[in-house]
PDB file of C-alpha atoms in Angstrom:
ATOM      1  CA  GLN L 924      10.114  53.139  21.871  1.00  0.00           C
ATOM      2  CA  GLU L 925      11.804  55.086  19.270  1.00  0.00           C
ATOM      3  CA  ILE L 926       8.713  57.284  18.612  1.00  0.00           C
ATOM      4  CA  LEU L 927       8.301  57.702  22.366  1.00  0.00           C
ATOM      5  CA  GLN L 928      11.667  59.007  22.610  1.00  0.00           C
ATOM      6  CA  GLN L 929      11.435  61.378  19.548  1.00  0.00           C
ATOM      7  CA  GLN L 930       8.218  62.822  21.191  1.00  0.00           C
ATOM      8  CA  ASN L 931       9.567  63.274  24.691  1.00  0.00           C
ATOM      9  CA  ALA L 932       6.572  61.237  25.827  1.00  0.00           C
ATOM     10  CA  TYR L 933       7.136  60.257  29.322  1.00  0.00           C
ATOM     11  CA  ASP L 934       3.780  59.743  30.605  1.00  0.00           C
ATOM     12  CA  LEU L 935       0.571  58.086  29.193  1.00  0.00           C
ATOM     13  CA  ALA L 936      -1.008  61.365  28.579  1.00  0.00           C
ATOM     14  CA  SER L 937       1.680  62.777  26.648  1.00  0.00           C
ATOM     15  CA  ALA L 938       2.075  59.498  24.584  1.00  0.00           C
ATOM     16  CA  LEU L 939      -1.627  59.123  23.724  1.00  0.00           C
ATOM     17  CA  ASN L 940      -1.771  62.735  22.792  1.00  0.00           C
ATOM     18  CA  TRP L 941       0.078  61.483  19.443  1.00  0.00           C
ATOM     19  CA  ALA L 942      -2.162  58.471  18.978  1.00  0.00           C
ATOM     20  CA  THR L 943      -4.693  58.494  16.132  1.00  0.00           C
ATOM     21  CA  GLY L 944      -8.302  58.372  17.209  1.00  0.00           C
ATOM     22  CA  ILE L 945      -7.614  59.158  21.006  1.00  0.00           C
ATOM     23  CA  THR L 946      -8.764  62.194  22.659  1.00  0.00           C
ATOM     24  CA  VAL L 947      -7.083  63.133  25.895  1.00  0.00           C
ATOM     25  CA  VAL L 948      -8.740  65.186  28.491  1.00  0.00           C
ATOM     26  CA  GLN L 949      -6.112  66.155  31.285  1.00  0.00           C
ATOM     27  CA  SER L 950      -6.891  67.900  34.496  1.00  0.00           C
ATOM     28  CA  ALA L 951      -4.753  70.527  36.158  1.00  0.00           C
ATOM     29  CA  SER L 952      -3.193  67.842  38.464  1.00  0.00           C
ATOM     30  CA  ASN L 953      -0.695  65.699  37.805  1.00  0.00           C
ATOM     31  CA  VAL L 954      -2.162  62.844  39.858  1.00  0.00           C
ATOM     32  CA  PRO L 955      -4.956  60.705  38.440  1.00  0.00           C
ATOM     33  CA  GLY L 956      -7.429  62.727  36.666  1.00  0.00           C
ATOM     34  CA  THR L 957      -6.693  62.176  33.185  1.00  0.00           C
ATOM     35  CA  ALA L 958      -9.245  60.567  30.961  1.00  0.00           C
ATOM     36  CA  PHE L 959      -8.603  58.747  27.695  1.00  0.00           C
ATOM     37  CA  TYR L 960     -11.727  58.392  25.159  1.00  0.00           C
ATOM     38  CA  SER L 961     -11.903  56.371  22.053  1.00  0.00           C
ATOM     39  CA  ARG L 962     -14.871  56.140  19.549  1.00  0.00           C
ATOM     40  CA  GLY L 963     -16.877  58.162  22.102  1.00  0.00           C
ATOM     41  CA  PHE L 964     -16.155  55.939  25.163  1.00  0.00           C
ATOM     42  CA  GLN L 965     -13.755  56.277  27.881  1.00  0.00           C
ATOM     43  CA  ILE L 966     -11.047  53.791  28.128  1.00  0.00           C
ATOM     44  CA  ASP L 967     -11.128  53.048  31.833  1.00  0.00           C
ATOM     45  CA  GLN L 968      -8.851  49.862  31.968  1.00  0.00           C
ATOM     46  CA  ILE L 969      -5.554  49.095  31.034  1.00  0.00           C
ATOM     47  CA  HIS L 970      -3.556  45.876  30.507  1.00  0.00           C
ATOM     48  CA  ILE L 971       0.063  45.146  31.361  1.00  0.00           C
ATOM     49  CA  ASP L 972       1.913  42.737  29.494  1.00  0.00           C
ATOM     50  CA  GLY L 973      -1.404  41.379  28.187  1.00  0.00           C
ATOM     51  CA  SER L 974      -2.685  40.542  31.729  1.00  0.00           C
ATOM     52  CA  ALA L 975      -5.874  40.997  32.872  1.00  0.00           C
ATOM     53  CA  PRO L 976      -7.580  44.367  32.641  1.00  0.00           C
ATOM     54  CA  LEU L 977      -7.067  46.873  35.387  1.00  0.00           C
ATOM     55  CA  SER L 978      -9.119  49.741  36.215  1.00  0.00           C
ATOM     56  CA  ILE L 979      -7.420  53.249  35.537  1.00  0.00           C
ATOM     57  CA  GLY L 980      -8.407  56.569  37.291  1.00  0.00           C
ATOM     58  CA  SER L 981      -8.857  57.992  40.801  1.00  0.00           C
ATOM     59  CA  ASN L 982     -10.019  54.760  42.150  1.00  0.00           C
ATOM     60  CA  GLY L 983      -7.860  52.514  40.208  1.00  0.00           C
ATOM     61  CA  THR L 984      -4.552  51.865  38.628  1.00  0.00           C
ATOM     62  CA  THR L 985      -2.035  54.971  38.464  1.00  0.00           C
ATOM     63  CA  VAL L 986       0.292  55.028  35.372  1.00  0.00           C
ATOM     64  CA  GLY L 987       3.113  57.340  36.118  1.00  0.00           C
ATOM     65  CA  ASP L 988       6.484  57.444  34.426  1.00  0.00           C
ATOM     66  CA  LEU L 989       6.941  55.241  31.343  1.00  0.00           C
ATOM     67  CA  SER L 990      10.422  54.536  31.840  1.00  0.00           C
ATOM     68  CA  GLU L 991       9.238  51.068  32.783  1.00  0.00           C
ATOM     69  CA  TYR L 992       7.822  50.028  29.751  1.00  0.00           C
ATOM     70  CA  GLU L 993       9.178  49.449  26.089  1.00  0.00           C
ATOM     71  CA  GLN L 994       6.164  50.165  24.002  1.00  0.00           C
ATOM     72  CA  ILE L 995       2.353  51.182  24.217  1.00  0.00           C
ATOM     73  CA  GLU L 996      -0.093  49.010  22.152  1.00  0.00           C
ATOM     74  CA  LEU L 997      -3.253  50.522  21.310  1.00  0.00           C
ATOM     75  CA  LEU L 998      -6.418  49.001  19.794  1.00  0.00           C
ATOM     76  CA  ARG L 999      -9.351  51.227  18.842  1.00  0.00           C
ATOM     77  CA  GLY L1000     -12.534  49.453  19.030  1.00  0.00           C
ATOM     78  CA  ALA L1001     -13.863  46.823  21.294  1.00  0.00           C
ATOM     79  CA  ASP L1002     -11.320  43.923  22.367  1.00  0.00           C
ATOM     80  CA  GLY L1003     -13.835  41.121  23.275  1.00  0.00           C
ATOM     81  CA  LEU L1004     -11.226  38.448  23.244  1.00  0.00           C
ATOM     82  CA  PHE L1005      -8.968  39.822  25.734  1.00  0.00           C
ATOM     83  CA  GLY L1006     -10.669  42.720  27.416  1.00  0.00           C
ATOM     84  CA  GLY L1007     -14.301  41.775  27.506  1.00  0.00           C
ATOM     85  CA  ALA L1008     -14.541  43.461  30.802  1.00  0.00           C
ATOM     86  CA  GLY L1009     -13.195  46.654  29.410  1.00  0.00           C
ATOM     87  CA  SER L1010     -14.253  49.667  27.480  1.00  0.00           C
ATOM     88  CA  PRO L1011     -15.962  49.208  23.866  1.00  0.00           C
ATOM     89  CA  GLY L1012     -14.022  52.105  22.784  1.00  0.00           C
ATOM     90  CA  GLY L1013     -10.428  50.658  22.995  1.00  0.00           C
ATOM     91  CA  THR L1014      -7.683  48.858  24.826  1.00  0.00           C
ATOM     92  CA  ILE L1015      -4.461  49.930  25.972  1.00  0.00           C
ATOM     93  CA  ASN L1016      -1.704  47.381  26.935  1.00  0.00           C
ATOM     94  CA  LEU L1017       1.713  48.407  28.267  1.00  0.00           C
ATOM     95  CA  VAL L1018       4.820  46.224  27.563  1.00  0.00           C
ATOM     96  CA  ARG L1019       7.399  46.147  30.181  1.00  0.00           C
ATOM     97  CA  LYS L1020      11.091  46.162  29.507  1.00  0.00           C
ATOM     98  CA  GLN L1021      12.623  42.779  29.572  1.00  0.00           C
ATOM     99  CA  PRO L1022      16.228  41.694  30.558  1.00  0.00           C
ATOM    100  CA  LEU L1023      18.315  40.993  27.614  1.00  0.00           C
ATOM    101  CA  ALA L1024      21.245  38.646  26.812  1.00  0.00           C
ATOM    102  CA  SER L1025      23.679  41.195  25.912  1.00  0.00           C
ATOM    103  CA  THR L1026      25.073  43.990  27.937  1.00  0.00           C
ATOM    104  CA  GLU L1027      23.884  47.377  27.211  1.00  0.00           C
ATOM    105  CA  ALA L1028      23.610  50.522  29.214  1.00  0.00           C
ATOM    106  CA  SER L1029      22.221  54.046  28.373  1.00  0.00           C
ATOM    107  CA  LEU L1030      22.026  57.394  29.961  1.00  0.00           C
ATOM    108  CA  THR L1031      19.343  59.813  28.767  1.00  0.00           C
ATOM    109  CA  THR L1032      18.972  63.615  29.823  1.00  0.00           C
ATOM    110  CA  THR L1033      16.214  66.034  28.885  1.00  0.00           C
ATOM    111  CA  VAL L1034      16.214  69.872  29.540  1.00  0.00           C
ATOM    112  CA  GLY L1035      13.241  71.982  28.664  1.00  0.00           C
ATOM    113  CA  SER L1036      11.582  75.229  29.358  1.00  0.00           C
ATOM    114  CA  TRP L1037      10.478  76.260  32.776  1.00  0.00           C
ATOM    115  CA  ASP L1038      13.182  74.544  34.591  1.00  0.00           C
ATOM    116  CA  TYR L1039      12.357  71.019  33.331  1.00  0.00           C
ATOM    117  CA  TYR L1040      15.246  68.442  33.983  1.00  0.00           C
ATOM    118  CA  ARG L1041      15.035  64.837  33.709  1.00  0.00           C
ATOM    119  CA  ALA L1042      17.642  61.901  33.641  1.00  0.00           C
ATOM    120  CA  GLN L1043      17.002  58.344  32.878  1.00  0.00           C
ATOM    121  CA  ALA L1044      19.423  55.328  33.339  1.00  0.00           C
ATOM    122  CA  ASP L1045      18.836  52.020  31.792  1.00  0.00           C
ATOM    123  CA  ALA L1046      21.200  48.871  32.296  1.00  0.00           C
ATOM    124  CA  THR L1047      20.809  45.344  31.274  1.00  0.00           C
ATOM    125  CA  GLY L1048      22.610  41.965  30.743  1.00  0.00           C
ATOM    126  CA  PRO L1049      23.644  38.457  31.747  1.00  0.00           C
ATOM    127  CA  LEU L1050      24.034  37.885  35.477  1.00  0.00           C
ATOM    128  CA  GLY L1051      25.335  34.276  35.547  1.00  0.00           C
ATOM    129  CA  LEU L1052      24.301  30.718  34.920  1.00  0.00           C
ATOM    130  CA  GLY L1053      25.786  30.847  31.515  1.00  0.00           C
ATOM    131  CA  GLY L1054      23.480  33.581  30.562  1.00  0.00           C
ATOM    132  CA  ALA L1055      20.330  31.742  31.614  1.00  0.00           C
ATOM    133  CA  LEU L1056      19.882  34.386  34.383  1.00  0.00           C
ATOM    134  CA  ARG L1057      19.601  38.008  33.175  1.00  0.00           C
ATOM    135  CA  GLY L1058      18.649  41.236  34.705  1.00  0.00           C
ATOM    136  CA  ARG L1059      17.600  44.834  33.991  1.00  0.00           C
ATOM    137  CA  VAL L1060      17.201  48.017  35.886  1.00  0.00           C
ATOM    138  CA  VAL L1061      15.730  51.400  34.894  1.00  0.00           C
ATOM    139  CA  ALA L1062      15.836  54.488  37.062  1.00  0.00           C
ATOM    140  CA  SER L1063      14.387  57.998  36.197  1.00  0.00           C
ATOM    141  CA  SER L1064      14.235  61.382  37.896  1.00  0.00           C
ATOM    142  CA  THR L1065      12.254  64.331  36.948  1.00  0.00           C
ATOM    143  CA  ASP L1066      11.977  67.928  38.217  1.00  0.00           C
ATOM    144  CA  GLN L1067       9.830  70.562  36.618  1.00  0.00           C
ATOM    145  CA  ARG L1068       8.436  73.992  37.399  1.00  0.00           C
ATOM    146  CA  TYR L1069       5.606  75.861  35.437  1.00  0.00           C
ATOM    147  CA  SER L1070       4.796  79.179  34.270  1.00  0.00           C
ATOM    148  CA  TYR L1071       2.885  80.171  37.086  1.00  0.00           C
ATOM    149  CA  GLU L1072       4.170  80.928  40.684  1.00  0.00           C
ATOM    150  CA  THR L1073       4.651  78.175  43.531  1.00  0.00           C
ATOM    151  CA  ALA L1074       3.913  75.126  41.213  1.00  0.00           C
ATOM    152  CA  ASN L1075       6.546  72.364  40.989  1.00  0.00           C
ATOM    153  CA  ARG L1076       6.872  68.653  40.194  1.00  0.00           C
ATOM    154  CA  GLU L1077       9.228  66.034  41.438  1.00  0.00           C
ATOM    155  CA  GLN L1078       8.980  62.374  40.359  1.00  0.00           C
ATOM    156  CA  ARG L1079      11.415  59.506  40.895  1.00  0.00           C
ATOM    157  CA  LYS L1080      10.896  55.955  39.795  1.00  0.00           C
ATOM    158  CA  ILE L1081      13.073  52.652  39.695  1.00  0.00           C
ATOM    159  CA  TYR L1082      12.307  49.497  38.003  1.00  0.00           C
ATOM    160  CA  GLY L1083      13.995  46.172  37.981  1.00  0.00           C
ATOM    161  CA  ALA L1084      13.457  42.731  36.520  1.00  0.00           C
ATOM    162  CA  LEU L1085      15.233  39.370  36.617  1.00  0.00           C
ATOM    163  CA  SER L1086      14.685  36.547  33.852  1.00  0.00           C
ATOM    164  CA  TRP L1087      15.728  33.159  34.277  1.00  0.00           C
ATOM    165  CA  ASP L1088      15.573  30.251  31.774  1.00  0.00           C
ATOM    166  CA  LEU L1089      14.363  27.401  34.018  1.00  0.00           C
ATOM    167  CA  SER L1090      14.645  25.001  30.867  1.00  0.00           C
ATOM    168  CA  PRO L1091      14.977  25.510  26.927  1.00  0.00           C
ATOM    169  CA  SER L1092      11.031  25.583  27.043  1.00  0.00           C
ATOM    170  CA  SER L1093      10.384  27.437  30.351  1.00  0.00           C
ATOM    171  CA  LEU L1094      11.043  31.333  31.177  1.00  0.00           C
ATOM    172  CA  LEU L1095      10.380  32.899  34.454  1.00  0.00           C
ATOM    173  CA  THR L1096      10.411  36.864  34.827  1.00  0.00           C
ATOM    174  CA  VAL L1097       9.976  38.642  38.147  1.00  0.00           C
ATOM    175  CA  GLY L1098      10.318  42.060  39.135  1.00  0.00           C
ATOM    176  CA  GLY L1099       8.647  45.313  40.449  1.00  0.00           C
ATOM    177  CA  SER L1100       8.823  49.200  40.673  1.00  0.00           C
ATOM    178  CA  ALA L1101       8.478  51.929  42.991  1.00  0.00           C
ATOM    179  CA  GLU L1102       7.610  55.455  42.145  1.00  0.00           C
ATOM    180  CA  GLN L1103       7.032  58.705  44.052  1.00  0.00           C
ATOM    181  CA  ALA L1104       5.639  61.887  42.849  1.00  0.00           C
ATOM    182  CA  ASN L1105       5.205  65.219  44.587  1.00  0.00           C
ATOM    183  CA  THR L1106       3.559  68.003  43.104  1.00  0.00           C
ATOM    184  CA  THR L1107       1.831  71.570  43.580  1.00  0.00           C
ATOM    185  CA  ASN L1108      -0.844  72.545  41.231  1.00  0.00           C
ATOM    186  CA  MET L1109      -3.440  75.236  40.651  1.00  0.00           C
ATOM    187  CA  LEU L1110      -6.705  73.663  40.170  1.00  0.00           C
ATOM    188  CA  ASN L1111      -9.103  76.217  39.026  1.00  0.00           C
ATOM    189  CA  GLY L1112      -6.996  78.568  36.918  1.00  0.00           C
ATOM    190  CA  LEU L1113      -7.418  82.383  37.003  1.00  0.00           C
ATOM    191  CA  PRO L1114     -10.796  84.227  37.860  1.00  0.00           C
ATOM    192  CA  ARG L1115     -12.559  86.565  35.497  1.00  0.00           C
ATOM    193  CA  TYR L1116     -14.735  89.583  36.518  1.00  0.00           C
ATOM    194  CA  ASN L1117     -18.247  88.535  37.223  1.00  0.00           C
ATOM    195  CA  ASP L1118     -19.489  90.157  33.875  1.00  0.00           C
ATOM    196  CA  GLY L1119     -16.737  87.761  32.179  1.00  0.00           C
ATOM    197  CA  ALA L1120     -14.382  90.444  31.534  1.00  0.00           C
ATOM    198  CA  ASP L1121     -10.639  89.848  31.575  1.00  0.00           C
ATOM    199  CA  PRO L1122      -8.899  91.391  34.515  1.00  0.00           C
ATOM    200  CA  HIS L1123      -5.472  91.085  32.787  1.00  0.00           C
ATOM    201  CA  LEU L1124      -3.652  89.250  35.556  1.00  0.00           C
ATOM    202  CA  PRO L1125      -0.136  88.261  35.038  1.00  0.00           C
ATOM    203  CA  ARG L1126       0.570  84.934  33.635  1.00  0.00           C
ATOM    204  CA  ARG L1127       2.759  84.037  36.562  1.00  0.00           C
ATOM    205  CA  PHE L1128       0.122  84.960  39.008  1.00  0.00           C
ATOM    206  CA  ALA L1129      -1.388  82.244  40.653  1.00  0.00           C
ATOM    207  CA  LEU L1130      -3.980  81.902  43.474  1.00  0.00           C
ATOM    208  CA  VAL L1131      -2.544  78.799  45.187  1.00  0.00           C
ATOM    209  CA  PHE L1132      -1.154  78.474  48.579  1.00  0.00           C
ATOM    210  CA  PRO L1133       2.639  77.259  48.566  1.00  0.00           C
ATOM    211  CA  TRP L1134       1.932  74.520  51.176  1.00  0.00           C
ATOM    212  CA  SER L1135      -0.561  72.867  48.747  1.00  0.00           C
ATOM    213  CA  ARG L1136       0.959  69.379  47.976  1.00  0.00           C
ATOM    214  CA  ASP L1137      -0.012  66.249  46.081  1.00  0.00           C
ATOM    215  CA  ARG L1138       1.738  63.256  46.920  1.00  0.00           C
ATOM    216  CA  MET L1139       1.822  59.923  45.210  1.00  0.00           C
ATOM    217  CA  HIS L1140       3.431  56.469  45.806  1.00  0.00           C
ATOM    218  CA  THR L1141       2.927  53.643  44.054  1.00  0.00           C
ATOM    219  CA  SER L1142       4.682  50.065  44.037  1.00  0.00           C
ATOM    220  CA  GLU L1143       4.316  47.113  41.823  1.00  0.00           C
ATOM    221  CA  ALA L1144       5.353  43.511  41.928  1.00  0.00           C
ATOM    222  CA  PHE L1145       4.985  40.770  39.151  1.00  0.00           C
ATOM    223  CA  ALA L1146       5.776  37.483  37.936  1.00  0.00           C
ATOM    224  CA  ASN L1147       5.411  36.015  34.558  1.00  0.00           C
ATOM    225  CA  LEU L1148       5.938  32.425  33.475  1.00  0.00           C
ATOM    226  CA  GLU L1149       6.122  31.127  29.920  1.00  0.00           C
ATOM    227  CA  GLN L1150       5.997  27.337  29.084  1.00  0.00           C
ATOM    228  CA  ARG L1151       6.237  26.119  25.764  1.00  0.00           C
ATOM    229  CA  PHE L1152       4.691  22.453  24.887  1.00  0.00           C
ATOM    230  CA  GLY L1153       6.500  21.284  21.671  1.00  0.00           C
ATOM    231  CA  LYS L1154       6.676  23.798  18.656  1.00  0.00           C
ATOM    232  CA  ASP L1155       3.176  24.644  18.511  1.00  0.00           C
ATOM    233  CA  TRP L1156       1.674  25.336  22.130  1.00  0.00           C
ATOM    234  CA  LYS L1157       2.718  27.883  24.774  1.00  0.00           C
ATOM    235  CA  LEU L1158       1.092  28.565  28.202  1.00  0.00           C
ATOM    236  CA  LYS L1159       1.624  32.104  29.633  1.00  0.00           C
ATOM    237  CA  VAL L1160       0.810  33.004  33.236  1.00  0.00           C
ATOM    238  CA  ASN L1161       0.772  36.724  34.468  1.00  0.00           C
ATOM    239  CA  LEU L1162       0.508  37.793  37.989  1.00  0.00           C
ATOM    240  CA  THR L1163       0.512  41.503  38.886  1.00  0.00           C
ATOM    241  CA  ARG L1164      -0.004  43.196  42.421  1.00  0.00           C
ATOM    242  CA  LEU L1165      -0.293  47.109  42.243  1.00  0.00           C
ATOM    243  CA  GLN L1166      -0.401  49.492  45.197  1.00  0.00           C
ATOM    244  CA  ALA L1167      -1.126  53.214  45.284  1.00  0.00           C
ATOM    245  CA  ARG L1168      -1.227  55.899  48.029  1.00  0.00           C
ATOM    246  CA  ILE L1169      -2.331  59.405  47.179  1.00  0.00           C
ATOM    247  CA  ASP L1170      -2.352  62.329  49.794  1.00  0.00           C
ATOM    248  CA  ASN L1171      -3.576  65.752  48.656  1.00  0.00           C
ATOM    249  CA  LEU L1172      -3.586  69.034  50.603  1.00  0.00           C
ATOM    250  CA  ASP L1173      -4.894  71.678  48.060  1.00  0.00           C
ATOM    251  CA  GLY L1174      -5.393  75.152  48.907  1.00  0.00           C
ATOM    252  CA  SER L1175      -6.491  77.672  46.081  1.00  0.00           C
ATOM    253  CA  GLU L1176      -8.959  80.042  44.745  1.00  0.00           C
ATOM    254  CA  THR L1177     -12.654  79.512  44.425  1.00  0.00           C
ATOM    255  CA  GLN L1178     -14.456  79.429  41.086  1.00  0.00           C
ATOM    256  CA  ALA L1179     -16.191  82.616  42.064  1.00  0.00           C
ATOM    257  CA  GLY L1180     -15.647  85.743  39.794  1.00  0.00           C
ATOM    258  CA  ILE L1181     -14.111  89.040  40.838  1.00  0.00           C
ATOM    259  CA  ASP L1182     -16.487  91.707  41.776  1.00  0.00           C
ATOM    260  CA  PRO L1183     -15.860  94.466  39.317  1.00  0.00           C
ATOM    261  CA  VAL L1184     -16.651  97.502  41.699  1.00  0.00           C
ATOM    262  CA  GLU L1185     -14.697  96.304  44.894  1.00  0.00           C
ATOM    263  CA  ARG L1186     -12.274  94.117  42.942  1.00  0.00           C
ATOM    264  CA  VAL L1187     -12.377  91.307  45.334  1.00  0.00           C
ATOM    265  CA  LEU L1188     -13.205  87.740  45.022  1.00  0.00           C
ATOM    266  CA  GLY L1189     -16.810  86.799  45.464  1.00  0.00           C
ATOM    267  CA  ALA L1190     -16.173  84.033  47.675  1.00  0.00           C
ATOM    268  CA  PRO L1191     -13.248  82.965  50.084  1.00  0.00           C
ATOM    269  CA  PRO L1192     -10.345  80.398  49.079  1.00  0.00           C
ATOM    270  CA  MET L1193     -10.987  76.946  49.672  1.00  0.00           C
ATOM    271  CA  ALA L1194      -8.713  74.157  51.287  1.00  0.00           C
ATOM    272  CA  ALA L1195      -9.333  70.473  50.638  1.00  0.00           C
ATOM    273  CA  ALA L1196      -7.693  67.364  52.131  1.00  0.00           C
ATOM    274  CA  THR L1197      -8.049  63.891  50.580  1.00  0.00           C
ATOM    275  CA  SER L1198      -6.236  60.431  51.185  1.00  0.00           C
ATOM    276  CA  VAL L1199      -6.884  57.615  48.740  1.00  0.00           C
ATOM    277  CA  ARG L1200      -5.358  54.181  48.640  1.00  0.00           C
ATOM    278  CA  SER L1201      -5.923  51.393  46.359  1.00  0.00           C
ATOM    279  CA  GLN L1202      -4.600  48.045  45.552  1.00  0.00           C
ATOM    280  CA  ALA L1203      -5.124  45.785  42.573  1.00  0.00           C
ATOM    281  CA  VAL L1204      -4.370  42.138  41.829  1.00  0.00           C
ATOM    282  CA  SER L1205      -4.588  40.548  38.560  1.00  0.00           C
ATOM    283  CA  LEU L1206      -3.836  36.948  37.316  1.00  0.00           C
ATOM    284  CA  ALA L1207      -4.265  35.858  33.682  1.00  0.00           C
ATOM    285  CA  ALA L1208      -3.631  32.286  31.986  1.00  0.00           C
ATOM    286  CA  THR L1209      -3.445  31.963  28.341  1.00  0.00           C
ATOM    287  CA  LEU L1210      -2.948  28.895  26.455  1.00  0.00           C
ATOM    288  CA  THR L1211      -2.134  29.051  22.524  1.00  0.00           C
ATOM    289  CA  GLY L1212      -1.462  26.647  20.004  1.00  0.00           C
ATOM    290  CA  SER L1213      -2.166  25.339  16.513  1.00  0.00           C
ATOM    291  CA  PHE L1214      -3.143  21.777  14.905  1.00  0.00           C
ATOM    292  CA  ASP L1215      -4.196  20.308  11.861  1.00  0.00           C
ATOM    293  CA  TRP L1216      -7.729  19.399  11.499  1.00  0.00           C
ATOM    294  CA  ASN L1217      -9.609  18.334   8.375  1.00  0.00           C
ATOM    295  CA  GLY L1218      -6.593  19.216   6.045  1.00  0.00           C
ATOM    296  CA  ARG L1219      -6.321  22.774   7.552  1.00  0.00           C
ATOM    297  CA  ARG L1220      -4.252  24.464  10.148  1.00  0.00           C
ATOM    298  CA  GLN L1221      -6.075  25.670  13.187  1.00  0.00           C
ATOM    299  CA  GLU L1222      -5.177  28.090  15.528  1.00  0.00           C
ATOM    300  CA  SER L1223      -6.779  27.884  18.990  1.00  0.00           C
ATOM    301  CA  MET L1224      -6.484  30.078  22.214  1.00  0.00           C
ATOM    302  CA  ALA L1225      -8.176  29.142  25.842  1.00  0.00           C
ATOM    303  CA  GLY L1226      -7.656  31.228  28.948  1.00  0.00           C
ATOM    304  CA  ALA L1227      -8.864  32.676  32.144  1.00  0.00           C
ATOM    305  CA  ASP L1228      -8.254  35.992  34.111  1.00  0.00           C
ATOM    306  CA  TYR L1229      -9.040  37.265  37.660  1.00  0.00           C
ATOM    307  CA  THR L1230      -8.859  40.909  38.935  1.00  0.00           C
ATOM    308  CA  ARG L1231      -9.523  42.237  42.311  1.00  0.00           C
ATOM    309  CA  THR L1232      -9.423  45.803  43.238  1.00  0.00           C
ATOM    310  CA  SER L1233     -10.116  47.491  46.435  1.00  0.00           C
ATOM    311  CA  TYR L1234      -9.941  51.180  47.534  1.00  0.00           C
ATOM    312  CA  GLY L1235     -10.507  53.423  50.288  1.00  0.00           C
ATOM    313  CA  GLY L1236      -9.986  56.864  51.606  1.00  0.00           C
ATOM    314  CA  ASP L1237     -11.492  60.232  53.119  1.00  0.00           C
ATOM    315  CA  ALA L1238     -11.711  63.948  52.168  1.00  0.00           C
ATOM    316  CA  ARG L1239     -12.035  66.910  54.037  1.00  0.00           C
ATOM    317  CA  VAL L1240     -13.428  70.438  52.422  1.00  0.00           C
ATOM    318  CA  SER L1241     -13.224  73.994  54.142  1.00  0.00           C
ATOM    319  CA  ALA L1242     -13.565  77.573  53.375  1.00  0.00           C
ATOM    320  CA  PHE L1243     -11.313  80.483  54.770  1.00  0.00           C
ATOM    321  CA  LYS L1244     -13.088  83.314  56.440  1.00  0.00           C
ATOM    322  CA  GLY L1245     -12.374  86.851  55.917  1.00  0.00           C
TER     323      GLY L1245
END
């Protein structure tokens, strides 16, 4: 968490840009499109609190603002024990912030170039039952513009969690989050002349319509149960349900070059409308413990996980005449 704050890493791409051995390939859009590579393989699945792996990308889980998470755990290489269905290149595990037994509150603000403003509030503490019931709520708000015209980003997120000590050996944690992001982005960048020459367009110039809009809404609900059996054994059950809806209306320049004689684009602008909805459910149960056998201490683990992801949507593309 300290490193994330020092680096102002508020999204997964920014955080992994600083990670050794990870290559981040980020699209022009702030909605899913960023890819992560490790040891030559794309990391296409992610864990949350060590749960079953969830797909990430345009048709899977969307990881937005990191205000919900305490830390990021990264393993380079195959994780056959916990992520056998994932990528052989690496495994990413996001650890949620947990309610604390002490009362704490913080407010963080960030101001950056190109009208970047961000605020994050975090409060936690006991709620009753002699401290057996604890809560935590985290809220963040981000507004940002860019160096080129018409582009902007608005992002809001709220996260809440409750922890209840059912008994001295049982802990139940439930919670959820909701996030909404509205962005306007330029997809193809600035064109060049057909012969490759630079037309020297201003940096703020953008061939994108102001009505272009990418809207993303995600919601999450989860429940975690930890049960200890004596001093050596622990059962952990994680259940997570994620929903995402992404609606894009993009109008921007084509990828054609500029005619050096007539100084016009070689093709008309394009418009595309897409709508994607996805839902993911993951359930994981893990039993860990140790025992003495043949004069030696043995560590053992057994578990099972289940993941179900569904998605659907439609797309329409058209070109302007003229």
